[in-house]
Short mmCIF file of C-alpha atoms (C1' of nucleotides) in Angstrom, two decimals:
data_model
loop_
_atom_site.label_atom_id
_atom_site.label_comp_id
_atom_site.label_asym_id
_atom_site.label_seq_id
_atom_site.Cartn_x
_atom_site.Cartn_y
_atom_site.Cartn_z
CA MET A 1180 71.80 194.55 97.69
CA GLY A 1181 70.16 191.16 97.73
CA GLY A 1182 72.26 189.52 100.36
CA GLN A 1183 69.27 187.92 101.97
CA ALA A 1184 69.87 184.22 101.93
CA ASP A 1185 72.58 183.21 99.56
CA SER A 1186 72.46 179.55 100.37
CA ILE A 1187 68.85 179.12 99.40
CA GLN A 1188 68.98 180.28 95.82
CA THR A 1189 72.26 178.67 94.93
CA PRO A 1190 71.46 175.02 94.11
CA ARG A 1191 72.43 174.95 90.50
CA GLY A 1192 69.98 172.29 89.48
CA ALA A 1193 66.90 173.56 91.29
CA SER A 1194 66.54 177.05 89.90
CA VAL A 1195 64.49 180.04 90.81
CA SER A 1196 62.88 180.67 87.49
CA ALA A 1197 62.40 178.69 84.32
CA VAL A 1198 63.02 181.80 82.28
CA ASP A 1199 66.37 182.40 83.95
CA ASP A 1200 67.24 178.81 83.22
CA ILE A 1201 66.54 179.33 79.55
CA VAL A 1202 68.66 182.46 79.51
CA ALA A 1203 71.50 180.57 81.13
CA ALA A 1204 71.01 177.63 78.79
CA ILE A 1205 71.09 179.83 75.72
CA ARG A 1206 74.22 181.54 76.99
CA ALA A 1207 75.78 178.17 77.58
CA MET A 1208 74.81 177.13 74.08
CA ILE A 1209 76.40 180.26 72.65
CA ALA A 1210 79.59 179.54 74.54
CA GLU A 1211 79.58 175.87 73.73
CA ARG A 1212 79.07 176.33 70.02
CA GLY A 1213 81.39 179.30 69.92
CA LEU A 1214 78.74 181.47 68.34
CA ALA A 1215 79.77 185.02 67.54
CA VAL A 1216 78.15 188.19 66.30
CA GLY A 1217 76.21 187.48 63.13
CA ASP A 1218 75.45 183.86 63.90
CA SER A 1219 71.88 182.66 64.25
CA LEU A 1220 70.12 181.03 67.15
CA PRO A 1221 67.66 178.17 66.76
CA THR A 1222 64.04 179.11 66.31
CA GLU A 1223 61.85 179.65 69.32
CA ARG A 1224 60.06 176.37 68.80
CA GLU A 1225 63.31 174.51 68.53
CA LEU A 1226 64.43 176.04 71.78
CA CYS A 1227 61.13 175.01 73.36
CA GLU A 1228 61.71 171.47 72.34
CA ARG A 1229 65.37 171.46 73.31
CA PHE A 1230 64.77 172.84 76.80
CA GLY A 1231 61.38 171.29 77.36
CA THR A 1232 59.53 174.48 78.12
CA SER A 1233 56.67 176.37 76.61
CA ARG A 1234 57.14 178.94 73.93
CA ASN A 1235 56.08 181.81 76.16
CA THR A 1236 58.90 181.01 78.53
CA VAL A 1237 61.38 180.96 75.71
CA ARG A 1238 60.00 184.24 74.47
CA GLU A 1239 60.44 185.89 77.86
CA ALA A 1240 64.01 184.66 77.93
CA MET A 1241 64.43 186.10 74.45
CA ARG A 1242 63.11 189.44 75.65
CA ILE A 1243 65.85 189.52 78.25
CA LEU A 1244 68.54 188.83 75.69
CA LYS A 1245 67.02 191.47 73.45
CA ALA A 1246 66.90 194.00 76.28
CA ARG A 1247 70.55 193.30 76.94
CA GLY A 1248 71.40 194.05 73.33
CA MET A 1249 72.67 190.54 72.69
CA VAL A 1250 70.27 189.39 70.00
CA GLU A 1251 68.18 190.90 67.26
CA VAL A 1252 64.95 189.14 66.38
CA ARG A 1253 63.04 189.46 63.14
CA PRO A 1254 60.05 187.51 61.93
CA LYS A 1255 60.89 184.64 59.64
CA ILE A 1256 64.58 185.34 60.18
CA GLY A 1257 64.85 184.38 63.79
CA ALA A 1258 67.33 185.57 66.37
CA THR A 1259 70.81 186.62 65.36
CA LEU A 1260 73.61 187.49 67.72
CA ILE A 1261 74.57 191.14 67.89
CA ASP A 1262 76.58 193.32 70.25
CA ASN A 1263 74.40 196.29 71.05
CA ARG A 1264 75.08 195.91 74.72
CA MET A 1265 76.68 199.29 74.96
CA GLU A 1266 73.69 200.98 73.40
CA SER A 1267 71.34 199.08 75.69
CA ALA A 1268 73.39 200.11 78.69
CA PHE A 1269 73.18 203.74 77.68
CA GLN A 1270 69.48 203.49 77.07
CA MET A 1271 68.98 202.35 80.63
CA PHE A 1272 70.13 205.74 81.74
CA SER A 1273 68.09 207.73 79.30
CA LEU A 1274 67.38 211.06 80.86
CA ASN A 1275 63.87 211.92 81.77
CA VAL A 1276 63.08 215.56 81.22
CA MET A 1277 60.92 215.61 84.29
CA ASP A 1278 63.70 215.31 86.80
CA VAL A 1279 66.50 217.16 85.10
CA SER A 1280 68.22 219.59 87.37
CA ARG A 1281 70.13 222.71 86.59
CA GLU A 1282 73.34 220.82 87.14
CA THR A 1283 72.34 218.25 84.59
CA TYR A 1284 71.70 220.95 82.05
CA ASP A 1285 75.12 222.39 82.70
CA ASP A 1286 76.67 218.97 82.37
CA VAL A 1287 74.87 218.18 79.15
CA GLN A 1288 75.93 221.42 77.61
CA GLY A 1289 79.49 220.86 78.74
CA PHE A 1290 79.31 217.39 77.25
CA ARG A 1291 78.18 218.89 73.97
CA LEU A 1292 81.14 221.24 73.95
CA LEU A 1293 83.34 218.20 74.27
CA LEU A 1294 81.60 216.22 71.57
CA GLU A 1295 81.04 219.00 69.07
CA VAL A 1296 83.93 221.38 69.62
CA SER A 1297 86.84 219.54 71.21
CA SER A 1298 86.36 216.67 68.80
CA PHE A 1299 87.16 218.86 65.82
CA GLU A 1300 90.30 216.89 64.93
CA GLN A 1301 88.37 213.66 64.58
CA ILE A 1302 85.58 215.42 62.73
CA PHE A 1303 87.88 217.00 60.17
CA ASP A 1304 89.76 213.77 59.76
CA ARG A 1305 86.63 212.01 58.62
CA LEU A 1306 84.71 214.85 57.01
CA THR A 1307 83.54 214.33 53.43
CA ASP A 1308 81.74 216.56 50.96
CA ALA A 1309 78.70 214.36 51.34
CA ASP A 1310 78.62 215.27 55.02
CA VAL A 1311 78.70 218.95 54.22
CA GLU A 1312 75.96 218.50 51.67
CA ALA A 1313 73.77 216.63 54.13
CA LEU A 1314 74.29 219.26 56.79
CA ARG A 1315 73.34 222.06 54.40
CA GLU A 1316 70.20 220.22 53.44
CA ILE A 1317 69.13 219.75 57.04
CA ASN A 1318 69.83 223.39 57.77
CA GLU A 1319 67.65 224.48 54.85
CA GLY A 1320 64.85 222.37 56.24
CA PHE A 1321 65.49 223.98 59.59
CA ARG A 1322 65.02 227.46 58.19
CA ILE A 1323 61.61 226.82 56.71
CA SER A 1324 60.28 224.82 59.66
CA VAL A 1325 57.54 226.73 61.37
CA PRO A 1326 56.33 224.94 64.51
CA VAL A 1327 58.86 225.28 67.28
CA ASN A 1328 58.74 221.56 67.93
CA ASP A 1329 59.65 220.88 64.36
CA ALA A 1330 62.40 223.47 64.42
CA ALA A 1331 63.91 222.01 67.57
CA GLU A 1332 63.72 218.53 66.09
CA ARG A 1333 65.54 219.63 62.97
CA ASP A 1334 68.03 221.56 65.02
CA PHE A 1335 68.80 218.42 66.97
CA ARG A 1336 69.01 216.42 63.77
CA LEU A 1337 71.63 218.79 62.43
CA HIS A 1338 73.80 218.44 65.48
CA THR A 1339 73.28 214.69 65.45
CA ARG A 1340 74.37 214.55 61.84
CA LEU A 1341 77.51 216.36 62.88
CA ILE A 1342 78.21 213.83 65.61
CA PHE A 1343 77.54 211.14 63.04
CA ILE A 1344 80.68 212.22 61.20
CA LEU A 1345 82.72 210.91 64.11
CA GLY A 1346 81.64 207.44 63.05
CA ASN A 1347 81.43 206.31 66.66
CA LYS A 1348 78.23 204.52 67.56
CA ALA A 1349 78.80 204.82 71.29
CA VAL A 1350 79.13 208.58 71.04
CA LEU A 1351 76.04 208.71 68.87
CA ASP A 1352 74.11 206.64 71.39
CA VAL A 1353 75.13 208.90 74.23
CA TYR A 1354 74.10 211.92 72.23
CA GLY A 1355 70.79 210.18 71.70
CA ILE A 1356 70.07 209.73 75.38
CA MET A 1357 70.78 213.38 75.96
CA LYS A 1358 68.23 214.25 73.32
CA PRO A 1359 65.34 215.14 75.66
CA VAL A 1360 67.48 217.60 77.55
CA ILE A 1361 69.00 219.08 74.43
CA LEU A 1362 65.58 219.42 72.86
CA LYS A 1363 64.32 221.20 75.92
CA ILE A 1364 67.19 223.65 75.76
CA MET A 1365 66.52 224.25 72.09
CA LEU A 1366 62.80 224.55 72.59
CA ARG A 1367 63.21 227.10 75.32
CA ASN A 1368 65.46 229.21 73.15
CA LYS A 1369 62.98 229.05 70.33
CA THR A 1370 59.85 229.74 72.30
CA ARG A 1371 61.58 232.77 73.63
CA ARG A 1372 61.73 233.91 70.02
CA VAL A 1373 65.43 234.19 70.16
CA PHE A 1374 66.13 234.65 66.53
CA GLU A 1375 65.66 231.43 64.71
CA GLY A 1376 67.07 233.19 61.72
CA GLU A 1377 70.17 233.81 63.75
CA ASN A 1378 70.36 230.13 64.54
CA TYR A 1379 70.16 229.33 60.87
CA GLU A 1380 72.98 231.76 60.22
CA ASP A 1381 75.01 230.19 63.00
CA HIS A 1382 74.59 226.80 61.44
CA ALA A 1383 75.39 228.07 57.97
CA ARG A 1384 78.63 229.62 59.11
CA ILE A 1385 79.61 226.48 60.98
CA ILE A 1386 78.98 224.42 57.89
CA ASP A 1387 80.95 226.91 55.83
CA ALA A 1388 83.88 226.45 58.15
CA LEU A 1389 83.58 222.70 57.72
CA ASP A 1390 83.39 223.06 53.96
CA ALA A 1391 86.49 225.21 53.95
CA ARG A 1392 88.25 222.78 56.30
CA ASP A 1393 88.87 225.73 58.57
CA ARG A 1394 89.38 224.16 61.95
CA VAL A 1395 89.96 227.37 63.82
CA ALA A 1396 86.82 229.02 62.49
CA TYR A 1397 84.82 225.88 63.15
CA GLN A 1398 85.83 225.70 66.78
CA TYR A 1399 85.19 229.37 67.35
CA ARG A 1400 81.79 229.42 65.69
CA MET A 1401 80.55 226.18 67.17
CA ARG A 1402 81.63 227.21 70.63
CA GLU A 1403 79.92 230.56 70.24
CA HIS A 1404 76.81 228.84 68.96
CA LEU A 1405 76.58 226.49 71.90
CA VAL A 1406 77.57 229.00 74.55
CA ASN A 1407 75.09 231.56 73.27
CA GLY A 1408 72.19 229.20 73.59
CA TYR A 1409 73.55 228.17 76.92
CA ASN A 1410 73.72 231.71 78.24
CA ARG A 1411 70.25 232.47 77.04
CA TRP A 1412 69.09 229.40 78.91
CA ASN A 1413 70.91 230.38 82.05
CA LYS A 1414 69.45 233.83 82.03
CA ALA A 1415 66.00 232.40 81.58
CA VAL A 1416 66.50 229.92 84.41
CA ASP A 1417 67.89 232.60 86.68
CA ARG A 1418 64.78 234.63 86.09
CA GLY A 1419 62.79 231.64 87.18
CA GLU A 1420 61.29 230.95 83.79
CA ALA A 1421 62.13 227.28 83.96
CA MET B 823 39.76 186.51 69.21
CA GLY B 824 38.19 189.09 71.41
CA GLY B 825 41.44 190.95 71.49
CA GLN B 826 41.33 191.90 67.85
CA ALA B 827 38.55 194.38 68.34
CA ASP B 828 40.45 196.03 71.15
CA SER B 829 43.47 196.67 69.01
CA ILE B 830 41.47 199.27 67.16
CA GLN B 831 41.42 201.54 70.14
CA THR B 832 45.16 201.33 70.36
CA PRO B 833 46.40 202.05 66.87
CA ARG B 834 50.11 201.51 66.91
CA GLY B 835 50.93 202.58 63.44
CA ALA B 836 53.90 204.51 64.73
CA SER B 837 55.42 201.85 66.92
CA VAL B 838 56.65 198.49 65.91
CA SER B 839 55.70 196.26 68.77
CA ALA B 840 52.88 196.07 71.26
CA VAL B 841 55.38 195.14 73.94
CA ASP B 842 57.37 198.29 73.31
CA ASP B 843 54.17 200.25 73.60
CA ILE B 844 53.49 198.77 77.00
CA VAL B 845 57.01 199.57 78.13
CA ALA B 846 56.57 203.15 77.01
CA ALA B 847 53.12 203.32 78.58
CA ILE B 848 54.39 202.03 81.90
CA ARG B 849 57.23 204.48 81.87
CA ALA B 850 54.79 207.25 81.06
CA MET B 851 52.60 206.12 83.92
CA ILE B 852 55.57 206.19 86.28
CA ALA B 853 56.41 209.70 85.20
CA GLU B 854 52.82 210.86 85.29
CA ARG B 855 52.13 209.55 88.77
CA GLY B 856 55.50 210.64 90.01
CA LEU B 857 56.33 207.14 91.20
CA ALA B 858 59.73 206.70 92.79
CA VAL B 859 61.92 203.88 94.01
CA GLY B 860 59.98 201.73 96.42
CA ASP B 861 56.57 202.43 94.96
CA SER B 862 54.47 199.65 93.50
CA LEU B 863 53.11 199.14 90.04
CA PRO B 864 49.62 197.82 89.34
CA THR B 865 49.28 194.09 88.99
CA GLU B 866 49.85 192.44 85.65
CA ARG B 867 46.17 191.82 85.19
CA GLU B 868 45.34 195.42 85.93
CA LEU B 869 47.88 196.52 83.38
CA CYS B 870 46.34 194.16 80.83
CA GLU B 871 42.97 195.75 81.34
CA ARG B 872 44.33 199.29 81.38
CA PHE B 873 46.26 198.91 78.15
CA GLY B 874 43.93 196.49 76.45
CA THR B 875 46.52 193.81 75.82
CA SER B 876 47.04 190.26 76.83
CA ARG B 877 48.90 189.24 79.91
CA ASN B 878 51.76 187.73 77.94
CA THR B 879 52.43 191.05 76.32
CA VAL B 880 52.47 192.77 79.68
CA ARG B 881 54.74 190.09 81.03
CA GLU B 882 57.22 190.51 78.18
CA ALA B 883 57.21 194.24 78.82
CA MET B 884 57.83 193.50 82.48
CA ARG B 885 60.77 191.30 81.56
CA ILE B 886 62.30 194.24 79.74
CA LEU B 887 61.88 196.53 82.73
CA LYS B 888 63.34 193.82 84.92
CA ALA B 889 66.30 193.35 82.60
CA ARG B 890 66.88 197.09 82.73
CA GLY B 891 67.02 196.99 86.50
CA MET B 892 63.98 199.24 86.86
CA VAL B 893 61.59 196.91 88.68
CA GLU B 894 61.74 193.98 91.00
CA VAL B 895 58.92 191.46 90.77
CA ARG B 896 57.88 189.08 93.52
CA PRO B 897 54.92 186.76 93.57
CA LYS B 898 51.95 188.06 95.46
CA ILE B 899 53.80 191.32 96.06
CA GLY B 900 53.85 192.57 92.51
CA ALA B 901 56.31 194.88 90.82
CA THR B 902 58.11 197.52 92.84
CA LEU B 903 60.30 200.22 91.40
CA ILE B 904 64.02 199.87 92.05
CA ASP B 905 67.19 201.32 90.61
CA ASN B 906 69.52 198.49 89.78
CA ARG B 907 70.42 199.93 86.41
CA MET B 908 74.11 200.08 87.08
CA GLU B 909 74.29 196.48 88.17
CA SER B 910 72.19 195.40 85.22
CA ALA B 911 74.52 197.24 82.88
CA PHE B 912 77.43 195.45 84.45
CA GLN B 913 75.79 192.09 84.06
CA MET B 914 75.66 192.57 80.33
CA PHE B 915 79.40 192.45 80.04
CA SER B 916 80.62 190.64 83.10
CA LEU B 917 79.36 187.35 81.74
CA ASN B 918 82.12 185.80 79.77
CA VAL B 919 79.79 184.17 77.32
CA MET B 920 80.14 186.73 74.58
CA ASP B 921 83.27 188.71 74.02
CA VAL B 922 83.14 192.40 73.29
CA SER B 923 82.84 192.82 69.56
CA ARG B 924 85.47 194.61 67.58
CA GLU B 925 83.05 197.43 66.81
CA THR B 926 82.20 198.02 70.44
CA TYR B 927 85.83 197.97 71.29
CA ASP B 928 86.69 200.53 68.62
CA ASP B 929 83.84 202.77 69.72
CA VAL B 930 84.77 202.67 73.37
CA GLN B 931 88.41 203.32 72.70
CA GLY B 932 87.54 206.17 70.34
CA PHE B 933 85.26 207.56 72.99
CA ARG B 934 88.08 207.42 75.49
CA LEU B 935 90.34 209.30 73.11
CA LEU B 936 87.70 212.00 73.00
CA LEU B 937 87.20 212.13 76.75
CA GLU B 938 90.80 211.78 77.83
CA VAL B 939 92.82 213.36 75.03
CA SER B 940 90.69 215.81 73.10
CA SER B 941 89.36 217.24 76.33
CA PHE B 942 92.80 218.40 77.37
CA GLU B 943 91.81 222.08 77.29
CA GLN B 944 89.04 221.57 79.80
CA ILE B 945 91.25 219.32 81.91
CA PHE B 946 94.07 221.82 82.12
CA ASP B 947 91.67 224.64 82.81
CA ARG B 948 90.45 222.93 85.95
CA LEU B 949 93.54 221.00 86.99
CA THR B 950 94.80 221.54 90.54
CA ASP B 951 97.79 220.26 92.41
CA ALA B 952 95.47 218.17 94.52
CA ASP B 953 94.38 216.36 91.36
CA VAL B 954 97.98 215.60 90.45
CA GLU B 955 98.63 214.37 93.96
CA ALA B 956 95.59 212.10 93.89
CA LEU B 957 96.59 210.67 90.53
CA ARG B 958 100.10 209.90 91.72
CA GLU B 959 98.73 208.14 94.75
CA ILE B 960 96.44 205.95 92.69
CA ASN B 961 99.27 205.12 90.33
CA GLU B 962 101.47 204.04 93.23
CA GLY B 963 98.71 201.75 94.37
CA PHE B 964 98.47 200.46 90.83
CA ARG B 965 102.15 199.52 90.75
CA ILE B 966 102.00 197.34 93.82
CA SER B 967 98.70 195.66 93.00
CA VAL B 968 99.22 192.02 92.24
CA PRO B 969 96.01 190.29 91.13
CA VAL B 970 95.11 191.29 87.62
CA ASN B 971 91.57 192.11 88.67
CA ASP B 972 92.89 194.49 91.25
CA ALA B 973 95.31 196.04 88.80
CA ALA B 974 92.58 196.60 86.22
CA GLU B 975 90.35 198.11 88.86
CA ARG B 976 93.03 200.55 89.92
CA ASP B 977 93.90 201.29 86.34
CA PHE B 978 90.29 202.22 85.72
CA ARG B 979 90.19 204.27 88.87
CA LEU B 980 93.12 206.29 87.67
CA HIS B 981 91.48 207.10 84.38
CA THR B 982 88.23 207.85 86.16
CA ARG B 983 90.02 210.23 88.47
CA LEU B 984 91.32 212.00 85.40
CA ILE B 985 87.82 212.31 83.94
CA PHE B 986 86.74 213.58 87.32
CA ILE B 987 88.82 216.68 86.78
CA LEU B 988 86.40 217.70 84.04
CA GLY B 989 83.86 218.27 86.81
CA ASN B 990 81.07 216.99 84.59
CA LYS B 991 78.83 214.40 86.18
CA ALA B 992 77.23 213.40 82.88
CA VAL B 993 80.63 212.59 81.41
CA LEU B 994 81.60 210.75 84.57
CA ASP B 995 78.40 208.72 84.45
CA VAL B 996 78.96 207.76 80.84
CA TYR B 997 82.48 206.73 81.68
CA GLY B 998 81.05 204.65 84.49
CA ILE B 999 78.65 202.92 82.14
CA MET B 1000 81.52 202.01 79.87
CA LYS B 1001 83.43 200.64 82.85
CA PRO B 1002 82.74 196.95 82.24
CA VAL B 1003 84.02 197.18 78.70
CA ILE B 1004 87.02 199.27 79.66
CA LEU B 1005 87.79 196.83 82.47
CA LYS B 1006 87.59 193.96 80.03
CA ILE B 1007 90.01 195.74 77.72
CA MET B 1008 92.42 196.37 80.58
CA LEU B 1009 92.07 192.83 81.85
CA ARG B 1010 92.81 191.40 78.47
CA ASN B 1011 95.93 193.48 78.16
CA LYS B 1012 97.06 192.47 81.59
CA THR B 1013 96.36 188.79 81.34
CA ARG B 1014 98.48 188.82 78.24
CA ARG B 1015 101.31 189.86 80.52
CA VAL B 1016 101.91 193.02 78.62
CA PHE B 1017 104.18 194.82 80.97
CA GLU B 1018 102.29 196.21 83.87
CA GLY B 1019 105.42 198.06 84.76
CA GLU B 1020 105.24 199.73 81.40
CA ASN B 1021 101.69 200.79 82.17
CA TYR B 1022 102.85 202.31 85.41
CA GLU B 1023 105.50 204.22 83.56
CA ASP B 1024 102.95 205.40 81.01
CA HIS B 1025 100.78 206.73 83.78
CA ALA B 1026 103.65 208.38 85.57
CA ARG B 1027 104.72 210.28 82.48
CA ILE B 1028 101.16 211.36 81.79
CA ILE B 1029 100.88 212.68 85.32
CA ASP B 1030 104.21 214.41 84.95
CA ALA B 1031 102.89 216.20 81.89
CA LEU B 1032 99.86 217.27 83.86
CA ASP B 1033 102.02 218.45 86.72
CA ALA B 1034 104.16 220.49 84.34
CA ARG B 1035 101.03 221.85 82.65
CA ASP B 1036 102.52 220.60 79.40
CA ARG B 1037 99.50 220.18 77.14
CA VAL B 1038 101.40 218.94 74.15
CA ALA B 1039 103.22 216.26 76.07
CA TYR B 1040 100.01 215.22 77.79
CA GLN B 1041 98.15 214.73 74.56
CA TYR B 1042 100.97 212.81 73.00
CA ARG B 1043 101.54 210.51 75.93
CA MET B 1044 97.91 209.85 76.66
CA ARG B 1045 97.17 209.08 73.04
CA GLU B 1046 100.13 206.74 72.89
CA HIS B 1047 99.00 205.07 76.08
CA LEU B 1048 95.51 204.44 74.77
CA VAL B 1049 96.54 203.48 71.26
CA ASN B 1050 99.11 201.02 72.53
CA GLY B 1051 96.50 199.07 74.38
CA TYR B 1052 94.47 199.30 71.25
CA ASN B 1053 97.12 197.73 69.07
CA ARG B 1054 97.77 194.98 71.54
CA TRP B 1055 94.07 194.19 71.54
CA ASN B 1056 93.87 194.18 67.78
CA LYS B 1057 96.78 191.82 67.45
CA ALA B 1058 95.20 189.48 69.93
CA VAL B 1059 91.88 189.55 68.12
CA ASP B 1060 93.48 189.11 64.72
CA ARG B 1061 95.23 186.04 65.94
CA GLY B 1062 91.89 184.68 66.92
CA GLU B 1063 92.55 184.72 70.61
CA ALA B 1064 89.18 186.23 71.31
"C1'" DG C 494 44.00 189.93 121.89
"C1'" DA C 495 46.70 186.04 119.96
"C1'" DC C 496 46.94 182.25 117.10
"C1'" DG C 497 45.99 179.27 113.15
"C1'" DG C 498 43.75 177.97 109.14
"C1'" DA C 499 40.91 179.05 104.92
"C1'" DT C 500 40.69 182.04 101.06
"C1'" DA C 501 41.58 184.99 97.45
"C1'" DC C 502 44.85 187.14 94.85
"C1'" DT C 503 49.42 187.31 92.52
"C1'" DG C 504 53.07 186.09 89.60
"C1'" DG C 505 54.99 181.79 86.93
"C1'" DT C 506 54.19 178.51 83.44
"C1'" DT C 507 51.81 175.91 80.00
"C1'" DG C 508 49.60 174.74 75.50
"C1'" DG C 509 47.14 176.14 71.80
"C1'" DA C 510 45.49 179.31 68.39
"C1'" DC C 511 45.62 182.87 64.85
"C1'" DA C 512 47.80 187.11 62.57
"C1'" DA C 513 51.53 189.21 60.16
"C1'" DA C 514 55.68 189.22 57.92
"C1'" DT C 515 58.90 187.33 54.66
"C1'" DA C 516 62.68 184.14 52.64
"C1'" DG C 517 62.78 181.11 49.24
"C1'" DC C 518 60.64 178.58 45.73
"C1'" DC C 519 57.72 178.47 41.70
"C1'" DT C 520 55.22 180.13 37.90
"C1'" DT C 521 54.54 183.17 34.33
"C1'" DT C 522 55.90 186.08 30.79
"C1'" DC C 523 58.84 188.16 27.49
"C1'" DG D 1169 67.08 181.75 29.28
"C1'" DA D 1170 66.16 185.38 32.41
"C1'" DA D 1171 63.57 188.58 34.85
"C1'" DA D 1172 59.31 189.69 37.24
"C1'" DG D 1173 55.85 188.55 40.15
"C1'" DG D 1174 52.99 185.49 42.90
"C1'" DC D 1175 52.73 181.47 46.31
"C1'" DT D 1176 53.89 178.81 50.21
"C1'" DA D 1177 55.97 177.46 54.25
"C1'" DT D 1178 58.08 178.99 58.14
"C1'" DT D 1179 58.87 182.13 61.95
"C1'" DT D 1180 57.92 185.68 65.12
"C1'" DG D 1181 54.05 188.52 67.39
"C1'" DT D 1182 50.01 188.49 69.99
"C1'" DC D 1183 46.20 186.61 72.28
"C1'" DC D 1184 43.48 183.40 75.19
"C1'" DA D 1185 42.28 180.30 78.88
"C1'" DA D 1186 43.74 177.73 82.06
"C1'" DC D 1187 46.42 175.82 86.12
"C1'" DC D 1188 50.10 175.89 89.78
"C1'" DA D 1189 52.59 177.63 93.86
"C1'" DG D 1190 53.15 180.82 97.12
"C1'" DT D 1191 51.55 184.13 100.43
"C1'" DA D 1192 49.11 188.39 102.23
"C1'" DT D 1193 44.89 188.89 104.21
"C1'" DC D 1194 40.80 187.87 106.44
"C1'" DC D 1195 38.17 185.21 109.66
"C1'" DG D 1196 37.04 182.14 113.18
"C1'" DT D 1197 38.52 179.99 117.34
"C1'" DC D 1198 40.55 179.97 121.69
#
DNA sequence: GACGGATACTGGTTGGACAAATAGCCTTTC
DNA sequence: GAAAGGCTATTTGTCCAACCAGTATCCGTC
């Protein structure tokens, strides 16, 4: 990558872009002042004055920091340092449904088995009655949802709520970027009229296993639930219905 | 104030920011037109007209795409699609300005426990002698590596090779995205002179457990290995050495 | 046809303006 | 005196209208 002419761009004082300078300057300021997560940055206008640039330039620099998950900006509040870099990194690789291959589907489903079945120890360690209650509520909403889009959305929400129990934001973020693919899998199953009632029953029994703290039953039922949808998908794909 | 009237045709009740809308619109346009790496985007002024926003808004959206490693912008040339996402993700963490927050650290390490310990069933299902051989080889290289950077790199390669056994590209990709953070964790542990020899021994015993197909021992040793680094990190952070 | 300069177009930056949101202060009311 | 609600000042969000610097492209000259 960009190995064109290293010597040209390097002079530290004469820079390529004013915006990049501001980004570097802000980073230097963070380092110099020892700012950490939760601390505030000066206002945009202050930064303009400090660095002698226009506000638009500062704003573009701010957009970069925001895109990198380093700051959070709110009107009247200003910019505060955060560490959402991991989430931002994941979002860069958000899957686009358009170009998802069969292999990707397999991988996503395998990933789900890892996150939703193999993680049972962590799930049961952190599980509370409130979690069970929330899951039941979502599942009830799932049963009465009519449009397939809505049903798939609620289906996904239920599984997301399950992942939420893990209390791991990175895992939750990753699950989020897989959403389009997962939704597509769910949608396909539902448009093929494959027993939404059965799906509701699946969910109910999984939640029952959680409620009873029955780890063996949970693993078995969740695995069955995922693999069933998976097999239905595979059959459909093999018939060229993708 | 001519722009105010235009905003009617683009009601963004759902979204929060006009800039985010433009980002989404551009991404939609890329998908719709089937644009790929190397293709060009319309000029900023064209995008302004198309989306009915000001040029600053388009430019801020462009900054986001640039920060995500999706486009490269050159004067007179315009924006061309690229795929520098991985490098952009790395940039977020490689800069020493902001240390990885405690939360991110916890999440990543918890994620690793999921991928490397809880996945033991899948790992052992697919494990071959060639895998064991490859792991041993990497570990030997790890023992004799002197610079800490090199050691961390090899350490990561060993764990990546382990994840590789899962045969799931999505998981491998996610692990790759977390690389900068994991590397930082490893580097920290190593710069604190915490017994690289001990790390080698850890690895060796984990590989032995794999070789013997001893699932219980594998889980125990791998968990210990990860949690030990974890505790060392925590102590360092608690002492304010971050 | 080759070369060189003029031109138009592009991103980069600036300064200024108004809208929208809201934290913090102030007033009112009980 | 305290709580509720309104006001103001400040800050980000968006827009506009320029101008600059660089260069791809066209055009005229040789």
